[in-house]
Short mmCIF file of N, CA and C in Angstrom, two decimals:
data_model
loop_
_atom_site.label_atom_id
_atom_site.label_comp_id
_atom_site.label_asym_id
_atom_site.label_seq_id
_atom_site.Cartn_x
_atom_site.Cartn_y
_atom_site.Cartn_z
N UNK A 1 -3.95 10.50 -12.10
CA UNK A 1 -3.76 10.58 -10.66
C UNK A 1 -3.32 9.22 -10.14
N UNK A 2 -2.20 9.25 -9.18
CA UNK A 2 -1.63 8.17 -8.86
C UNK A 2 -2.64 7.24 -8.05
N UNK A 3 -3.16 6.20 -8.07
CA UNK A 3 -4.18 5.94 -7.42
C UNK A 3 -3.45 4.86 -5.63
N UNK A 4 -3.91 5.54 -4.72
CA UNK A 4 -3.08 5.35 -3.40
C UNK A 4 -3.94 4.29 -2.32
N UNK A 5 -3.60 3.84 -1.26
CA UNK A 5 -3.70 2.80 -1.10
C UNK A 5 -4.63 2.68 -0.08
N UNK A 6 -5.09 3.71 0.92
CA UNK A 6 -6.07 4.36 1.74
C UNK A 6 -6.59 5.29 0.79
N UNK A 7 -8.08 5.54 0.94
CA UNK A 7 -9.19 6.69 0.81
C UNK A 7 -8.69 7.81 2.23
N UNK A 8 -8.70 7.11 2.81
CA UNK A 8 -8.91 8.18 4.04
C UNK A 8 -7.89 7.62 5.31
N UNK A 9 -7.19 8.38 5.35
CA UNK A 9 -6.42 8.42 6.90
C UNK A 9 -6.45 8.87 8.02
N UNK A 10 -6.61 8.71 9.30
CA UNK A 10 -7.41 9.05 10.21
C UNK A 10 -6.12 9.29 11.49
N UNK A 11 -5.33 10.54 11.17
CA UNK A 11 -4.11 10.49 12.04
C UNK A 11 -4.35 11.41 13.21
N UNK A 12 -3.95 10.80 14.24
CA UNK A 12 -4.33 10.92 15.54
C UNK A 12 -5.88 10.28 16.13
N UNK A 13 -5.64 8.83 15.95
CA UNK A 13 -7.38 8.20 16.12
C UNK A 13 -7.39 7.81 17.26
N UNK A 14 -5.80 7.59 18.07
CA UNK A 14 -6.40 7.21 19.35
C UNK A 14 -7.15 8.50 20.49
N UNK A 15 -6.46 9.76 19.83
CA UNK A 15 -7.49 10.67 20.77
C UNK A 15 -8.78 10.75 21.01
N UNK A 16 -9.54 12.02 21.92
CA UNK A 16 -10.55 11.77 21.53
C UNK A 16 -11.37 12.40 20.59
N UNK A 17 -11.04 13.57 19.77
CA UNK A 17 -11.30 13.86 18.10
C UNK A 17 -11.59 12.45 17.17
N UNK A 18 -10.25 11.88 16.94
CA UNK A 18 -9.43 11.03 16.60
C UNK A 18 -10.76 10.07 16.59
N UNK A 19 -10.94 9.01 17.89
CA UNK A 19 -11.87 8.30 18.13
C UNK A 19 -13.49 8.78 17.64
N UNK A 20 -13.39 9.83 17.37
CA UNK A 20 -15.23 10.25 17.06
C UNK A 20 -14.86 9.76 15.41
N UNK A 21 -13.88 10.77 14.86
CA UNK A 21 -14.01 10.21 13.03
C UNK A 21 -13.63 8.74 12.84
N UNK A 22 -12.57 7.90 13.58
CA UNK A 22 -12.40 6.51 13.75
C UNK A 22 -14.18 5.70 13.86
N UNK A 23 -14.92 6.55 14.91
CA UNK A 23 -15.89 5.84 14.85
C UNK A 23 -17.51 5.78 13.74
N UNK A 24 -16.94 7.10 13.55
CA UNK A 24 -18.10 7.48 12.37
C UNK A 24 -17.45 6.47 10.87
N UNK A 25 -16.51 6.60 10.99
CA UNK A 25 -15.67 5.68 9.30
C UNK A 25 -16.50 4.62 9.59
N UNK A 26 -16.11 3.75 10.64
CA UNK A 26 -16.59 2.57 11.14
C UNK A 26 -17.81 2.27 10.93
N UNK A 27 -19.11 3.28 11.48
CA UNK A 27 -20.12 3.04 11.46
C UNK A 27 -20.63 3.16 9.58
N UNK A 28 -19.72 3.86 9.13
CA UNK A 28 -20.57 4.23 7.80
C UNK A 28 -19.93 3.26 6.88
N UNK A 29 -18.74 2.92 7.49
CA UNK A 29 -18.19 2.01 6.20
C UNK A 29 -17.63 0.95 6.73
N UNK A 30 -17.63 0.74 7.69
CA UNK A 30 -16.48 -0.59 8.25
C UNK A 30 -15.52 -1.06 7.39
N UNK A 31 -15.21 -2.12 7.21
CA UNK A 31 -14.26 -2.70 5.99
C UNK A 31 -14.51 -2.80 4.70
N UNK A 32 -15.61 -1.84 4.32
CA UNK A 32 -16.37 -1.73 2.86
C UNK A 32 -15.28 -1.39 1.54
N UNK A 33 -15.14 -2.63 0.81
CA UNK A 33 -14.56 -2.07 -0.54
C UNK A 33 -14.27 -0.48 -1.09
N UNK A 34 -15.59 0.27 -0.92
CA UNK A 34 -16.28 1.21 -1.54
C UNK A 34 -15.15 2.11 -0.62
N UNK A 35 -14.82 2.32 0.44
CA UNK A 35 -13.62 3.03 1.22
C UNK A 35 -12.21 2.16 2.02
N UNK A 36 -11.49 2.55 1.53
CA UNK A 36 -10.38 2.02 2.82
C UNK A 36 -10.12 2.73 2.69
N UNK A 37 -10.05 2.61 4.33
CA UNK A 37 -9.39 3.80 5.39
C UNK A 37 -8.54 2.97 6.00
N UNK A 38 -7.35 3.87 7.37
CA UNK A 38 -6.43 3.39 8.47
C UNK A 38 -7.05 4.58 9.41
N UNK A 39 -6.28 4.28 10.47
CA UNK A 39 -5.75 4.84 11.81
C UNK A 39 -3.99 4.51 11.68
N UNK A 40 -3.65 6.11 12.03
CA UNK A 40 -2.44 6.36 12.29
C UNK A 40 -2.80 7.49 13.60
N UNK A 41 -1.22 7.15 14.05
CA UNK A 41 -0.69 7.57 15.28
C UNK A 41 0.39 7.67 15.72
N UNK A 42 0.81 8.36 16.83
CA UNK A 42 2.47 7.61 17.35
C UNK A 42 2.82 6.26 17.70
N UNK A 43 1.16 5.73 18.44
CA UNK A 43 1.55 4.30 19.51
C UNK A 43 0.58 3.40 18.60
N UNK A 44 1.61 2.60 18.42
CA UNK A 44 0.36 1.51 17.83
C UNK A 44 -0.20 0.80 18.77
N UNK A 45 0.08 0.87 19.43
CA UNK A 45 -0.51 -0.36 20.74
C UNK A 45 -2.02 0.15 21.23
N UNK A 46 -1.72 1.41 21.24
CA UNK A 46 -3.46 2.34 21.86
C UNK A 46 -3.87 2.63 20.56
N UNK A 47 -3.52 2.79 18.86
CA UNK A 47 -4.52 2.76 17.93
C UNK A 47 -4.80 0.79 18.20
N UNK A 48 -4.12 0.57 18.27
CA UNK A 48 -4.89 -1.63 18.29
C UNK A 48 -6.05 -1.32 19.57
N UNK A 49 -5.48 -1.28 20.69
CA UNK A 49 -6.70 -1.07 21.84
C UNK A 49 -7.81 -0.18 21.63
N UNK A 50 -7.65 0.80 20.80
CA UNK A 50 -9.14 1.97 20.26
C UNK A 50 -9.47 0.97 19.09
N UNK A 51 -8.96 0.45 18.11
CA UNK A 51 -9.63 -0.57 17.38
C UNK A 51 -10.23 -1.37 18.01
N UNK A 52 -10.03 -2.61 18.82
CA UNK A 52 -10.50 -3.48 19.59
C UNK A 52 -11.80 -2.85 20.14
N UNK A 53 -10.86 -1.78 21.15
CA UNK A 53 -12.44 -1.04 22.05
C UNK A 53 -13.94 -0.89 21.07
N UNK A 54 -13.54 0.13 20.15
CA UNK A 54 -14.61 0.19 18.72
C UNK A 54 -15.31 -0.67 18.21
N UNK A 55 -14.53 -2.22 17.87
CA UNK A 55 -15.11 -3.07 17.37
C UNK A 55 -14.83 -3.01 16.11
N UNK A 56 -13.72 -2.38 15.46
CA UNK A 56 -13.51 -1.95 13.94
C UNK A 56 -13.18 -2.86 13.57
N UNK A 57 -12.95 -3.86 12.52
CA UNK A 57 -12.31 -4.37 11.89
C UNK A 57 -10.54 -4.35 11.87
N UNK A 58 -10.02 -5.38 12.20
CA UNK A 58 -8.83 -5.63 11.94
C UNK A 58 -8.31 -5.52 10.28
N UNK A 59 -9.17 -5.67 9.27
CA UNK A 59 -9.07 -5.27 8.04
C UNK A 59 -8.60 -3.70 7.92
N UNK A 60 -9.27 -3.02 8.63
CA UNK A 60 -8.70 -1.55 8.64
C UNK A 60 -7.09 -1.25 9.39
N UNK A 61 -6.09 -0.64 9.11
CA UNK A 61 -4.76 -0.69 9.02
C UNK A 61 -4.57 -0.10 9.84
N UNK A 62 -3.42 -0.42 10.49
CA UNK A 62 -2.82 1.33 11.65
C UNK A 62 -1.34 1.44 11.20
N UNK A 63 -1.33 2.61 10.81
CA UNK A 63 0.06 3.37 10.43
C UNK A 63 0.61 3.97 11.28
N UNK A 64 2.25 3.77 12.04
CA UNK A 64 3.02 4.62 12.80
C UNK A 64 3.46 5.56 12.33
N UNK A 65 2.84 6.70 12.43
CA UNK A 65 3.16 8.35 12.28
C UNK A 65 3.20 9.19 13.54
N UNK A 66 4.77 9.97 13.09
CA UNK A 66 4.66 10.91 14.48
C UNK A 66 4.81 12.44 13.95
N UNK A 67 4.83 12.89 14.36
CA UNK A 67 4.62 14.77 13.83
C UNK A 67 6.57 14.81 13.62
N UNK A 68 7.44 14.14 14.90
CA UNK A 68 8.49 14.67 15.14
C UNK A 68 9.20 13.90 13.95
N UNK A 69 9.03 12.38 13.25
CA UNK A 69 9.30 12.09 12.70
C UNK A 69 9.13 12.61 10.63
N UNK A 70 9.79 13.38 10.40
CA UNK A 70 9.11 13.62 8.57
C UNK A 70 9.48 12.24 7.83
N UNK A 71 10.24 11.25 7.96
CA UNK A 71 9.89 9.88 6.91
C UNK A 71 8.26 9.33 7.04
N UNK A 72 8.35 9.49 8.49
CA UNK A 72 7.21 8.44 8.83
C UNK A 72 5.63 9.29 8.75
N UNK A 73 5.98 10.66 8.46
CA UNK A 73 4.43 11.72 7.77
C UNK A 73 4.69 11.62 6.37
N UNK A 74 5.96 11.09 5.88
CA UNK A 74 5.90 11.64 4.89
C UNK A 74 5.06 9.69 3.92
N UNK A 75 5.52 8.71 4.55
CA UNK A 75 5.39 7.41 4.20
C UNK A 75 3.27 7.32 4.26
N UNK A 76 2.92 7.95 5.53
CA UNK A 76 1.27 8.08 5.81
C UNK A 76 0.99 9.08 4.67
N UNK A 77 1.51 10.07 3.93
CA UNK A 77 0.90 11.39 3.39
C UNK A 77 0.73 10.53 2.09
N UNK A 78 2.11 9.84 1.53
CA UNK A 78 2.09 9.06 0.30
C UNK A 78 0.90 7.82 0.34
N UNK A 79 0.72 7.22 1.13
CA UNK A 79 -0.28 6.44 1.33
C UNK A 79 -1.86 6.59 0.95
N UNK A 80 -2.56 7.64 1.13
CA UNK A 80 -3.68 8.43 0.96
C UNK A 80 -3.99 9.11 0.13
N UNK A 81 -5.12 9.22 -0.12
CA UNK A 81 -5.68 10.36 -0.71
C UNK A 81 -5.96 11.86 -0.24
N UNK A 82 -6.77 11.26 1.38
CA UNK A 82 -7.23 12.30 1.87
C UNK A 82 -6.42 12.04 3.69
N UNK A 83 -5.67 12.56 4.54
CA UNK A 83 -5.23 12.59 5.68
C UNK A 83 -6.03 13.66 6.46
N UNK A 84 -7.05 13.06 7.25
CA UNK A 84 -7.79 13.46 8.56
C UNK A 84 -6.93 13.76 9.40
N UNK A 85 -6.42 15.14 9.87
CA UNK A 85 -5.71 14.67 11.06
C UNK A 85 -6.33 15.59 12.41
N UNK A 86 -5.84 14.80 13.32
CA UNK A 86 -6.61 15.60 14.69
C UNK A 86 -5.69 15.74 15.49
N UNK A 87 -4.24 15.88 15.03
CA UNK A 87 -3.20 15.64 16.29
C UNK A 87 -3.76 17.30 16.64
#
């Protein structure tokens, strides 16, 4: 198995779905070896401001993914293991 570069992707984190599993990762793992995770979205600017707001770690990544775009689902899908999504 190809081994990928996120555990867990968390697409659509600035919502508010999005923000509950963003915040549970956080609380259970923050920047822990044992998981990396991201936040993906359309806007990076409001996944950085829901990071900030949270208190997450800047260690954790944000990926620009949009539904309308297929390079840029397809660049987040290759990335992961597992893609959370809440759009």
């Amino acid at each position: 198995m190809t081994q990928r570069q996120y555990g867990i992707v968390v697409y659509g984190a600035s919502g508010f779905t999005g923000r509950l599993v963003a915040e549970y990762l956080n609380t259970a793992y923050g920047d822990a070896p044992e998981l990396s995770w991201a936040m993906a979205g359309r806007s990076v600017s409001k996944l950085e401001a829901v990071r900030e707001e949270m208190g997450i770690s800047g260690n954790v990544d944000i990926l620009a993914a949009d539904a309308s775009d297929p390079a840029s689902l397809k660049v987040m899908a290759e990335s992961a293991s597992v893609i959370i999504t809440t759009v």
